Amino acid sequence: MPLSGDYVPSSSQWVAEQVAAYERSGGREGNSQLGIPIIVVTCRGASSGNIRKFALMRVEHEGEYALVASNGGAERHPAWYHNLVDEPLVEIQ
């Protein structure tokens, strides 16, 4: 069943802009980070229950995707990680 509810764009402007460009263009724009293809992940916010979207570098193996929560090597998980722990149902574009 598709995720439904109120979509709240990321508070990170570059993330919100990349997702908007990707969706507006059907994936022709905003489709890479540092030259690497991306996917757009849709999930439900753990606290708010709102629909959230973010772009991740595409890590695919034999038709399955790994969502790597490395946060660029930071010591803390990225914000979206906590959403997926609480609500693991996602949609991928």
Coordinates of C-alpha atoms in Angstrom, one line a residue, residues 27-84:
G27 CA 14.2 12.0 -12.7
R28 CA 15.9 13.9 -15.6
E29 CA 17.2 16.5 -13.1
G30 CA 18.5 16.2 -9.6
N31 CA 19.4 12.6 -10.4
S32 CA 22.9 12.5 -9.0
Q33 CA 25.1 13.5 -6.1
L34 CA 28.8 14.0 -6.8
G35 CA 28.2 12.3 -10.2
I36 CA 26.7 9.2 -8.6
P37 CA 23.1 8.2 -9.4
I38 CA 20.6 8.7 -6.6
I39 CA 17.3 7.3 -5.5
V40 CA 14.5 9.3 -3.8
V41 CA 13.3 7.5 -0.6
T42 CA 9.8 8.3 0.8
C43 CA 9.1 7.3 4.4
R44 CA 7.0 8.4 7.4
G45 CA 8.4 10.7 10.0
A46 CA 8.9 8.9 13.4
S47 CA 7.7 11.8 15.5
S48 CA 5.4 13.8 13.2
G49 CA 3.9 11.0 11.1
N50 CA 4.3 13.2 8.1
I51 CA 5.6 11.9 4.7
R52 CA 9.3 12.7 4.3
K53 CA 11.5 12.4 1.2
F54 CA 15.3 12.4 0.8
A55 CA 17.8 11.5 -1.8
L56 CA 20.5 8.8 -1.3
M57 CA 23.3 7.6 -3.5
R58 CA 22.1 4.5 -5.4
V59 CA 23.5 1.3 -3.8
E60 CA 21.9 -1.6 -5.7
H61 CA 22.8 -5.2 -6.0
E62 CA 20.8 -7.7 -8.0
G63 CA 17.7 -5.5 -8.0
E64 CA 17.7 -4.7 -4.2
Y65 CA 18.8 -1.5 -2.6
A66 CA 20.8 -0.8 0.5
L67 CA 20.0 2.4 2.4
V68 CA 23.4 3.4 3.8
A69 CA 23.0 5.6 6.9
S70 CA 26.6 6.8 7.0
N71 CA 25.9 10.5 7.3
G72 CA 29.1 11.1 5.4
G73 CA 31.2 9.4 8.1
A74 CA 29.8 11.5 11.0
E75 CA 29.5 9.9 14.5
R76 CA 25.7 10.3 14.4
H77 CA 23.1 8.7 12.2
P78 CA 21.3 10.9 9.7
A79 CA 17.9 12.1 10.7
W80 CA 16.1 9.8 8.3
Y81 CA 17.7 6.7 9.9
H82 CA 15.5 7.2 13.0
N83 CA 12.4 7.4 10.8
L84 CA 13.2 4.1 9.2

